[in-house]
Coordinates of C-alpha atoms (C1' of nucleotides) in Angstrom, one line a residue:
Chain T
X17 CA 0.0 0.0 0.0
X18 CA 1.4 3.4 -0.9
X19 CA 1.2 5.8 1.6
X20 CA 2.6 9.4 1.1
X21 CA 2.6 12.4 3.9
X22 CA 2.4 15.8 4.0
X23 CA 4.4 16.9 7.1
X24 CA 3.8 21.0 8.0
X25 CA 5.3 23.0 10.7
X26 CA 2.4 25.0 12.6
X27 CA 4.9 28.0 12.6
X28 CA 2.6 30.1 10.4
X29 CA 0.3 30.3 7.1
X30 CA -0.3 27.5 4.6
X31 CA 2.4 29.1 1.8
X32 CA 1.9 28.7 -2.0
X33 CA 5.1 26.3 -1.8
X34 CA 3.7 24.0 0.8
X35 CA 0.2 23.8 -1.0
X36 CA 2.0 22.7 -4.1
X37 CA 3.9 20.0 -2.2
X38 CA 0.7 18.7 -0.5
X39 CA -1.0 18.9 -3.5
X40 CA 1.6 16.7 -5.5
X41 CA 1.4 14.2 -2.4
X42 CA -2.5 13.8 -2.7
X43 CA -2.6 13.9 -6.4
X44 CA 0.1 10.8 -6.2
X45 CA -1.7 9.0 -3.8
X46 CA -5.1 9.2 -5.2
X47 CA -3.4 8.2 -8.6
X48 CA -2.0 5.1 -6.9
X49 CA -5.0 4.1 -5.0
X50 CA -2.9 4.9 -1.7
X51 CA -3.0 7.1 1.4
X52 CA -2.4 10.6 2.2
X53 CA -1.3 11.2 5.8
X54 CA -1.1 14.5 7.0
X55 CA 1.4 15.1 10.1
X56 CA 1.9 17.8 12.3
X57 CA 5.7 18.4 13.1
X58 CA 5.2 20.8 16.1
X59 CA 8.6 20.1 17.9
X60 CA 9.4 23.8 17.3
X61 CA 7.7 24.8 20.5
X62 CA 9.0 28.1 20.0
X63 CA 6.9 28.9 17.2
X64 CA 4.5 26.5 17.0
X65 CA 0.8 27.8 17.5
X66 CA -2.5 26.4 17.4
X67 CA -3.6 29.3 15.0
X68 CA -1.2 28.3 12.5
X69 CA -2.1 24.5 12.8
X70 CA -6.1 25.8 12.1
X71 CA -5.0 28.0 9.1
X72 CA -3.2 25.0 7.7
X73 CA -6.2 22.7 8.0
X74 CA -8.4 25.3 6.6
X75 CA -6.1 25.9 3.7
X76 CA -6.0 22.3 2.7
X77 CA -9.5 21.8 3.0
X78 CA -10.5 25.2 0.9
X79 CA -8.1 23.4 -1.7
X80 CA -9.8 20.3 -1.1
X81 CA -6.8 18.4 0.0
X82 CA -8.4 16.2 2.4
X83 CA -6.3 13.6 4.3
X84 CA -7.2 10.1 5.0
X85 CA -5.0 9.8 8.4
X86 CA -4.4 12.7 10.4
X87 CA -5.8 15.0 12.8
X88 CA -9.7 14.9 13.2
X89 CA -9.6 11.5 11.1
X90 CA -9.5 8.9 14.4
X91 CA -10.4 9.4 18.1
X92 CA -6.8 9.3 18.5
X93 CA -4.5 12.0 17.1
X94 CA -1.1 11.6 19.1
X95 CA -0.1 9.7 16.3
X96 CA -0.1 12.8 13.9
X97 CA 1.5 15.1 16.3
X98 CA 4.9 15.0 17.4
X99 CA 5.0 16.6 20.6
X100 CA 2.5 13.4 21.5
X101 CA 5.3 11.3 20.7
X102 CA 7.9 12.2 22.8
X103 CA 8.4 9.3 24.2
X104 CA 8.8 7.3 21.4
X105 CA 11.6 9.2 20.1
X106 CA 13.4 9.2 23.7
X107 CA 13.3 5.5 23.3
X108 CA 14.5 5.4 19.9
X109 CA 17.4 7.9 20.9
X110 CA 18.4 5.5 24.0
X111 CA 18.5 2.4 22.0
X112 CA 20.9 4.0 19.4
X113 CA 23.1 5.1 22.2
X114 CA 22.7 1.7 23.7
X115 CA 23.7 0.3 20.6
X116 CA 26.6 2.7 20.2
X117 CA 25.3 4.3 17.2
X118 CA 24.5 7.9 19.2
X119 CA 26.3 9.3 21.9
X120 CA 26.2 12.3 24.4
X121 CA 27.3 15.6 23.3
X122 CA 28.3 17.6 26.1
X123 CA 29.6 20.8 23.8
X124 CA 27.5 23.6 24.5
X125 CA 25.9 26.1 22.2
X126 CA 28.2 28.6 22.9
X127 CA 31.2 26.8 22.0
X128 CA 29.8 25.7 18.7
X129 CA 28.5 28.8 18.0
X130 CA 32.2 29.9 18.3
X131 CA 33.6 27.5 16.5
X132 CA 31.0 28.1 13.7
X133 CA 31.9 31.8 13.4
X134 CA 35.8 30.9 13.2
X135 CA 35.2 28.5 10.5
X136 CA 32.8 31.1 8.8
X137 CA 35.9 33.9 9.5
X138 CA 38.3 31.3 7.8
X139 CA 36.0 30.8 5.0
X140 CA 36.0 26.7 5.2
X141 CA 32.7 25.0 5.9
X142 CA 32.1 24.3 9.9
X143 CA 31.6 20.3 10.5
X144 CA 31.4 18.6 14.0
X145 CA 34.6 17.2 15.0
X146 CA 32.9 14.3 16.8
X147 CA 35.1 15.0 19.7
X148 CA 32.7 13.9 22.5
X149 CA 32.0 10.2 21.0
X150 CA 35.6 9.6 22.0
X151 CA 34.6 10.4 25.5
X152 CA 34.9 7.1 27.8
X153 CA 32.0 5.9 29.8
X154 CA 33.9 7.1 33.1
X155 CA 33.7 10.5 31.5
X156 CA 30.2 10.3 30.6
X157 CA 29.3 9.4 33.8
X158 CA 31.1 12.3 35.2
X159 CA 30.2 14.7 33.3
X160 CA 26.4 13.7 33.7
X161 CA 26.6 13.3 37.4
X162 CA 28.2 17.1 37.3
X163 CA 24.9 18.0 36.1
X164 CA 26.3 19.0 32.6
X165 CA 23.6 19.3 30.0
X166 CA 24.0 17.2 26.5
X167 CA 22.8 16.8 23.5
X168 CA 22.3 13.5 21.4
X169 CA 24.1 13.0 18.2
X170 CA 24.1 10.1 16.0
X171 CA 27.2 9.0 14.9
X172 CA 27.8 9.2 10.8
X173 CA 30.1 7.2 8.9
X174 CA 33.2 9.3 8.0
X175 CA 34.1 7.2 4.9
X176 CA 31.9 6.2 1.8
X177 CA 29.2 7.8 0.4
X178 CA 25.1 8.0 0.5
X179 CA 23.1 7.6 -2.7
X180 CA 19.8 9.2 -2.5
X181 CA 17.5 7.5 -5.0
X182 CA 15.4 9.8 -6.4
X183 CA 12.5 9.5 -8.5
X184 CA 13.0 13.0 -10.0
X185 CA 16.5 13.5 -9.7
X186 CA 18.1 9.8 -10.3
X187 CA 21.0 8.7 -7.8
X188 CA 22.6 11.9 -6.1
X189 CA 25.7 11.1 -4.5
X190 CA 27.1 12.4 -1.4
X191 CA 30.5 12.0 0.5
X192 CA 30.0 11.1 4.0
X193 CA 33.2 13.0 4.6
X194 CA 30.9 16.2 4.4
X195 CA 28.1 15.0 6.7
X196 CA 28.7 15.5 10.7
X197 CA 27.3 13.8 13.5
X198 CA 23.9 15.5 13.5
X199 CA 22.0 16.3 16.8
X200 CA 18.9 14.1 17.5
X201 CA 18.0 15.5 20.8
X202 CA 18.3 18.8 22.0
X203 CA 19.9 19.5 25.3
X204 CA 16.2 20.2 26.5
X205 CA 15.1 16.6 25.5
X206 CA 13.5 17.9 22.3
X207 CA 13.9 15.6 19.3
X208 CA 15.2 17.3 16.0
X209 CA 13.4 17.6 12.6
X210 CA 16.0 15.3 10.9
X211 CA 15.4 12.6 13.7
X212 CA 11.9 12.4 13.9
X213 CA 11.0 12.9 10.4
X214 CA 12.4 9.4 10.1
X215 CA 11.2 7.9 13.2
X216 CA 7.6 9.3 12.5
X217 CA 7.8 8.2 8.3
X218 CA 9.0 4.6 9.3
X219 CA 6.7 4.2 12.1
X220 CA 3.8 5.1 9.7
X221 CA 4.6 3.3 6.9
X222 CA 5.5 6.2 5.0
X223 CA 6.7 4.5 1.3
X224 CA 7.1 7.9 -1.0
X225 CA 8.6 10.9 0.5
X226 CA 7.7 13.6 -1.8
X227 CA 8.9 17.1 -0.8
X228 CA 10.7 19.8 -1.9
X229 CA 13.8 20.4 -3.1
X230 CA 15.2 22.4 -0.3
X231 CA 15.1 18.9 1.8
X232 CA 17.5 17.5 -0.8
X233 CA 20.6 18.1 1.2
X234 CA 19.2 16.6 4.4
X235 CA 18.2 13.4 2.6
X236 CA 21.8 11.5 3.1
X237 CA 21.5 12.4 6.8
X238 CA 18.3 10.9 6.8
X239 CA 19.2 7.7 4.8
X240 CA 22.1 7.3 7.7
X241 CA 19.0 7.6 10.0
X242 CA 17.0 5.1 8.7
X243 CA 19.7 2.6 8.5
X244 CA 21.1 3.3 12.0
X245 CA 17.3 2.8 13.4
X246 CA 16.7 -0.6 11.1
X247 CA 14.2 0.8 9.0
X248 CA 13.5 0.6 5.5
X249 CA 14.6 3.8 3.4
X250 CA 11.6 5.1 1.4
X251 CA 11.7 6.3 -2.0
X252 CA 12.2 10.0 -2.4
X253 CA 11.0 12.4 -4.9
X254 CA 12.1 16.2 -4.3
X255 CA 10.0 18.2 -6.5
X256 CA 11.6 21.8 -7.8
X257 CA 10.9 24.9 -5.6
X258 CA 8.5 27.9 -6.7
X259 CA 10.1 30.7 -7.1
X260 CA 9.5 34.4 -6.9
X261 CA 10.2 37.1 -9.9
X262 CA 13.8 37.2 -9.0
X263 CA 13.8 33.1 -9.3
X264 CA 15.1 33.0 -5.8
X265 CA 12.4 30.6 -3.2
X266 CA 9.2 32.2 -3.3
X267 CA 9.0 33.7 -0.1
X268 CA 6.7 36.6 1.6
X269 CA 9.1 39.5 -0.1
X270 CA 7.5 38.5 -3.6
X271 CA 4.2 39.2 -2.7
X272 CA 1.2 37.4 -1.2
X273 CA 2.2 33.7 -0.6
X274 CA -0.7 32.8 2.2
X275 CA -3.0 30.5 0.3
X276 CA -6.0 31.6 2.4
X277 CA -5.4 34.8 1.3
X278 CA -5.7 34.0 -2.5
X279 CA -9.1 33.4 -1.4
X280 CA -9.9 36.4 -0.1
X281 CA -8.4 38.3 -3.2
X282 CA -10.9 36.4 -5.0
X283 CA -9.4 33.3 -6.5
X284 CA -11.3 30.3 -7.0
X285 CA -9.8 27.0 -5.4
X286 CA -10.1 25.2 -8.9
X287 CA -8.2 27.7 -10.4
X288 CA -5.5 27.3 -7.5
X289 CA -5.1 23.6 -7.5
X290 CA -4.7 23.6 -11.6
X291 CA -2.5 26.2 -11.7
X292 CA -0.5 24.9 -8.8
X293 CA -0.4 21.2 -10.5
X294 CA 1.3 22.8 -13.8
X295 CA 4.1 24.3 -11.6
X296 CA 6.8 21.8 -12.2
X297 CA 4.4 19.6 -14.1
X298 CA 2.7 19.0 -16.9
X299 CA 0.4 16.5 -18.4
X300 CA 0.7 13.9 -21.2
X301 CA -2.5 15.1 -22.6
X302 CA -1.3 18.5 -23.2
X303 CA -4.6 19.7 -21.6
X304 CA -4.6 22.9 -19.7
X305 CA -7.9 23.6 -17.9
X306 CA -7.9 20.2 -15.8
X307 CA -10.2 19.4 -12.8
X308 CA -8.8 17.6 -9.7
X309 CA -10.8 14.4 -11.1
X310 CA -8.6 14.6 -14.3
X311 CA -5.4 16.1 -12.5
X312 CA -5.5 12.5 -10.4
X313 CA -6.0 10.4 -13.8
X314 CA -3.1 11.7 -15.2
X315 CA -0.3 12.4 -12.6
X316 CA 2.8 11.0 -12.7
X317 CA 6.0 12.1 -10.7
X318 CA 8.2 10.7 -13.7
X319 CA 6.9 14.1 -15.5
X320 CA 7.8 16.4 -12.7
X321 CA 10.2 18.8 -13.7
X322 CA 13.5 19.4 -12.3
X323 CA 14.0 23.1 -12.7
X324 CA 12.2 25.5 -10.4
X325 CA 9.1 27.2 -11.3
X326 CA 8.3 31.0 -11.5
X327 CA 5.0 31.9 -9.8
X328 CA 3.0 34.0 -12.5
X329 CA -0.4 35.3 -11.3
X330 CA -1.2 36.4 -14.6
X331 CA -1.6 32.7 -16.0
X332 CA -3.4 31.9 -12.3
X333 CA -5.7 35.0 -13.0
X334 CA -6.4 33.7 -16.6
X335 CA -7.3 30.5 -15.4
X336 CA -9.3 32.1 -12.7
X337 CA -11.2 33.7 -15.4
X338 CA -11.7 30.5 -17.1
X339 CA -13.2 28.9 -13.8
X340 CA -15.7 31.7 -13.0
X341 CA -17.4 31.4 -16.4
X342 CA -17.9 27.8 -15.1
X343 CA -19.6 28.3 -12.3
X344 CA -23.7 28.3 -12.0
X345 CA -25.1 31.7 -11.1
X346 CA -26.2 30.6 -7.8
X347 CA -22.8 29.6 -6.8
X348 CA -21.1 32.4 -8.5
X349 CA -23.4 35.2 -6.4
X350 CA -22.7 33.2 -3.3
X351 CA -19.0 34.1 -3.8
X352 CA -19.9 37.6 -4.9
X353 CA -22.2 38.7 -2.3
X354 CA -19.7 39.1 0.5
X355 CA -17.4 41.7 -1.5
X356 CA -20.8 43.4 -2.4
X357 CA -21.4 43.9 1.2
X358 CA -18.1 45.0 2.2
X359 CA -18.3 47.7 -0.8
X360 CA -21.2 48.8 1.1
X361 CA -23.6 48.4 -2.0
X362 CA -25.9 46.0 0.0
X363 CA -26.5 44.9 3.7
X364 CA -26.6 41.6 5.0
X365 CA -30.4 41.4 5.0
X366 CA -30.8 42.8 0.9
X367 CA -28.6 39.8 0.4
X368 CA -31.2 37.4 1.1
X369 CA -34.1 40.2 0.1
X370 CA -32.5 41.3 -3.4
X371 CA -31.6 37.6 -4.2
X372 CA -33.1 37.9 -7.2
X373 CA -31.2 41.0 -8.4
X374 CA -27.8 40.5 -7.4
X375 CA -28.2 37.1 -9.1
X376 CA -29.2 39.1 -12.5
X377 CA -25.8 41.4 -11.9
X378 CA -23.8 38.4 -11.2
X379 CA -25.0 37.0 -14.5
X380 CA -24.2 39.8 -16.6
X381 CA -20.7 40.3 -15.4
X382 CA -19.8 36.6 -14.9
X383 CA -18.0 36.7 -18.7
X384 CA -16.0 39.8 -17.4
X385 CA -14.1 38.6 -14.2
X386 CA -11.0 37.4 -13.6
X387 CA -10.9 37.4 -9.9
X388 CA -14.2 37.6 -7.6
X389 CA -13.5 40.8 -5.9
X390 CA -13.8 42.6 -9.2
X391 CA -17.8 42.6 -9.0
X392 CA -17.9 45.4 -6.6
X393 CA -15.8 47.6 -8.8
X394 CA -17.6 46.9 -12.0
X395 CA -20.7 46.8 -10.9
X396 CA -21.2 50.1 -8.5
X397 CA -23.6 52.0 -10.9
X398 CA -25.8 49.0 -10.1
X399 CA -25.9 49.8 -6.6
X400 CA -25.4 53.8 -6.4
X401 CA -28.0 56.5 -7.0
X402 CA -25.7 58.8 -9.3
X403 CA -23.3 57.2 -11.7
X404 CA -20.8 60.2 -12.7
X405 CA -19.1 60.0 -15.6
X406 CA -15.4 58.4 -15.5
X407 CA -12.9 60.2 -17.6
X408 CA -13.0 57.9 -20.5
X409 CA -16.8 58.5 -20.5
X410 CA -16.8 62.2 -20.2
X411 CA -14.5 61.8 -23.6
X412 CA -17.5 60.0 -25.1
X413 CA -19.7 62.8 -24.1
X414 CA -17.7 65.5 -25.4
X415 CA -16.8 63.6 -28.5
X416 CA -20.4 63.4 -29.5
X417 CA -21.2 66.8 -28.5
X418 CA -23.5 67.1 -31.7
X419 CA -26.4 64.3 -30.9
X420 CA -26.1 63.6 -27.4
X421 CA -29.3 65.7 -26.6
X422 CA -31.0 64.8 -29.0
X423 CA -30.0 60.8 -28.2
X424 CA -30.7 61.3 -24.4
X425 CA -34.1 62.7 -25.3
X426 CA -35.1 59.7 -27.6
X427 CA -34.2 57.5 -24.9
X428 CA -36.0 59.3 -21.8
X429 CA -38.9 59.0 -23.9
X430 CA -38.6 55.8 -24.8
X431 CA -37.6 54.7 -21.6
X432 CA -40.8 56.8 -19.9
X433 CA -43.0 55.0 -22.2
X434 CA -41.7 51.3 -22.0
X435 CA -40.0 51.0 -18.8
X436 CA -37.3 49.2 -18.5
X437 CA -38.1 45.6 -18.2
X438 CA -38.7 44.3 -21.1
X439 CA -35.3 44.8 -22.2
X440 CA -35.9 43.2 -25.8
X441 CA -38.7 46.0 -26.5
X442 CA -36.6 48.5 -24.9
X443 CA -34.0 47.4 -27.9
X444 CA -36.4 47.3 -31.0
X445 CA -37.3 50.7 -29.8
X446 CA -34.2 52.3 -29.2
X447 CA -32.9 50.7 -32.8
X448 CA -36.0 52.0 -34.5
X449 CA -36.5 55.4 -32.7
X450 CA -32.7 56.3 -33.2
X451 CA -32.7 55.3 -36.6
X452 CA -36.0 57.6 -37.5
X453 CA -33.9 60.6 -35.5
X454 CA -30.9 60.0 -38.1
X455 CA -28.5 58.7 -35.0
X456 CA -25.9 56.0 -36.0
X457 CA -25.7 53.0 -33.5
X458 CA -22.0 53.7 -33.0
X459 CA -23.1 57.0 -31.9
X460 CA -26.1 56.1 -29.4
X461 CA -24.9 53.2 -28.0
X462 CA -22.1 55.0 -26.6
X463 CA -23.8 57.8 -25.4
X464 CA -26.4 55.6 -23.9
X465 CA -23.8 53.7 -21.9
X466 CA -22.5 56.3 -20.6
X467 CA -25.5 58.4 -19.5
X468 CA -26.8 55.1 -17.7
X469 CA -23.9 53.9 -16.0
X470 CA -21.2 56.5 -16.6
X471 CA -18.7 54.0 -17.9
X472 CA -17.4 53.5 -21.2
X473 CA -17.4 49.4 -20.9
X474 CA -19.4 46.8 -19.0
X475 CA -22.3 44.2 -19.9
X476 CA -24.6 44.2 -22.9
X477 CA -26.2 47.8 -23.0
X478 CA -29.8 46.4 -22.5
X479 CA -29.1 44.7 -19.6
X480 CA -27.2 47.2 -17.8
X481 CA -30.6 49.2 -18.8
X482 CA -32.4 46.5 -17.2
X483 CA -30.5 46.2 -14.2
X484 CA -30.5 50.1 -13.3
X485 CA -34.2 50.5 -13.9
X486 CA -36.6 53.0 -15.1
X487 CA -36.5 55.4 -12.1
X488 CA -32.3 55.3 -12.0
X489 CA -31.9 55.8 -15.6
X490 CA -34.5 58.6 -16.0
X491 CA -32.8 60.7 -13.3
X492 CA -29.1 60.0 -14.8
X493 CA -30.6 61.2 -18.2
X494 CA -32.1 63.7 -16.8
X495 CA -29.4 65.0 -14.6
X496 CA -26.9 64.9 -17.8
X497 CA -29.2 66.9 -19.9
X498 CA -29.5 69.4 -17.1
X499 CA -26.1 69.8 -16.8
X500 CA -25.3 70.2 -20.5
Chain L
rG27 C1' 33.5 29.4 1.2
rU28 C1' 31.8 23.9 0.9
rC29 C1' 28.4 20.3 -1.0
rC30 C1' 24.3 19.6 -3.9
rC31 C1' 20.9 20.3 -7.7
rC32 C1' 19.3 23.0 -12.0
rA33 C1' 19.6 25.2 -16.9
rU34 C1' 14.3 25.3 -24.1
rG35 C1' 10.8 32.2 -26.0
rG36 C1' 9.0 37.5 -20.9
rU37 C1' 6.2 33.2 -17.7
rC38 C1' 4.2 27.7 -17.4
rA39 C1' 6.4 24.4 -20.6
rA40 C1' 6.4 19.6 -24.7
rG41 C1' 10.7 17.5 -26.9
rA42 C1' 13.7 11.2 -24.8
rG43 C1' 20.0 11.8 -31.8
rG44 C1' 17.5 13.4 -37.7
rU45 C1' 11.0 17.7 -35.8
rU46 C1' 9.1 23.7 -40.3
rA47 C1' 11.3 23.1 -32.0
rA48 C1' 3.9 21.6 -30.0
rG49 C1' 0.8 24.2 -26.6
rA50 C1' -0.9 27.8 -22.7
rC51 C1' -0.3 33.0 -20.4
rA52 C1' 1.5 37.5 -21.6
rC53 C1' 2.3 41.1 -25.8
rC54 C1' 1.1 42.7 -30.9
rG55 C1' -2.2 42.7 -35.2
rC56 C1' -7.1 41.2 -37.7
rC57 C1' -12.2 39.2 -37.3
rC58 C1' -17.0 38.8 -34.5
rU59 C1' -19.2 42.7 -31.5
rU60 C1' -23.0 48.8 -29.0
rU61 C1' -18.2 48.5 -24.9
rC62 C1' -15.6 45.2 -22.4
rA63 C1' -14.7 40.2 -21.9
rC64 C1' -15.6 35.3 -24.4
rG65 C1' -14.1 33.2 -29.0
rG66 C1' -11.8 32.6 -33.7
rC67 C1' -7.3 33.5 -37.3
rG68 C1' -2.4 35.5 -37.4
rG69 C1' 2.3 37.4 -35.7
rU70 C1' 6.7 38.4 -32.7
rA71 C1' 10.1 35.7 -29.5
rU72 C1' 13.3 30.0 -26.9
rC73 C1' 17.7 25.6 -27.0
rG74 C1' 23.9 29.8 -22.0
rG75 C1' 28.6 29.4 -23.9
rG76 C1' 32.7 26.4 -25.6
rA77 C1' 35.0 21.1 -26.5
rG78 C1' 33.9 16.1 -27.4
rU79 C1' 30.8 11.2 -29.1
rU80 C1' 28.4 10.7 -33.7
rC81 C1' 26.8 10.7 -40.9
rG82 C1' 23.9 14.0 -37.4
rA83 C1' 23.2 17.3 -31.1
rU84 C1' 17.9 21.0 -28.1
rU85 C1' 18.8 15.7 -26.7
rC86 C1' 24.2 11.6 -24.8
rU87 C1' 29.5 12.9 -22.1
rC88 C1' 32.6 16.8 -19.8
rC89 C1' 34.3 22.2 -18.7
rC90 C1' 32.7 26.6 -18.1
rU91 C1' 29.1 30.5 -17.0
rG92 C1' 24.7 31.6 -15.0
rG93 C1' 20.8 30.5 -11.4
rG94 C1' 19.0 28.3 -7.1
rG95 C1' 19.4 25.5 -2.7
rA96 C1' 21.5 23.1 1.9
rC97 C1' 25.0 24.1 5.5
rG98 C1' 21.0 25.2 12.9
rC99 C1' 20.2 22.4 20.1
rC100 C1' 14.7 25.6 12.7
rA101 C1' 11.2 22.5 10.3

RNA sequence: GUCCCCAUGGUCAAGAGGUUAAGACACCGCCCUUUCACGGCGGUAUCGGGAGUUCGAUUCUCCCUGGGGACGCCA
């Protein structure tokens, strides 16, 4: 049984890169009929928070990346929180010490920091010299009895090499001589990532470790860990990093990286998933718009790229527009309403009482939207009494100085007589009467649009007239005529 | 600095020794159209450099260059 996991540390929100890693794990698991596990790596007690954890869970749920095992999936969650498994790690550490595969190190943080600094100044790589592994049992005992704090380090071979067999990168060889004896237990007894990740992955029966390329250089150490513990080494797949505009690892300084904020900005989860899947992977079919089900059906680690991929929100926006167009009017209205409320155009109560009207507005704007939150800006004149002319609209108004008064007079008469509810009828009369008045369509269409909406662009003109309504149309036309 | 990874248009990318080097986004035209958007058609633009291997390299090897990542008692 294939089993993969996503193992975030709850020290912040779920960012784009993490979401993409989770997605690849999810797609691989589903494609292979395996299981997707969520594990919370909270051994950094300084920075871990419950709020971060909740945000990560919410983010994954929003994207539809539900886990088969993990928090909330069984009566006993303790397996999926590392701080709840401390006893397990200690037992493993003790066993390693007893077997002579690990040892207690009494070097202090200060000593090591000083050495690291010195090495840096001398422009050479710092590597712990394993001196505490040379301590005799008596010396260790004496130091312990003296109450000296210690960390526990894993003994790593000094010669030979480790090979990471990576499903994406092939065999990656590392000389053991560049590795040092890594700390597995801190002085306060808390275990270190490189240790717990191995213990947990082994205990959970993780078969494939799919993670960002930034972990590739940790992998040789982890392989030594697996071997020391007597575990089978899983398969690894290191996926390329997501890059910012300057080609460095995507981070806050490149802009918004919190997944949940993309929802706030008006992105659809379908677009997010689709776009993220295409960062570092492409389907053999060559399709570009793919729903989750299709992604699962086609996902293949062998087709994952090696090079990092730049995050480009232009394409994401295009995709978002495509998915917005696929939404039903009801669903889209649900998504637009909060933005209209936030803009102050409607109240919570009106969101319900004026539902039909809101659906009509949404329907006529559907094909224009790239982001949900654009709904307010594009629809302002449907919710305000006045519709002052934009700069572009003023130009149109001025450009048609000859015909504008006549146009509006004809329009006013039509609306006063037929109202605005029957848009087909309004359109028919506008065409007939304008022609009779000798005004060309290029002219009256633009003038009318500017008059009733204040804008030069928007939905179909007769849709706009219908939704603005008789009363406001007349008011806006008269006000323009008066100002002229 | 040391180790590791990577290298096709502006971006995402297809490509597996012989191709007119796909496609998508973006951009520019044209068409459709009352505007915008959608859609359609067309266009601009890519194999980092140098050695090999080969009849033939974008594709294989090496070097260089460039970019990135990792070097914590963070994860």
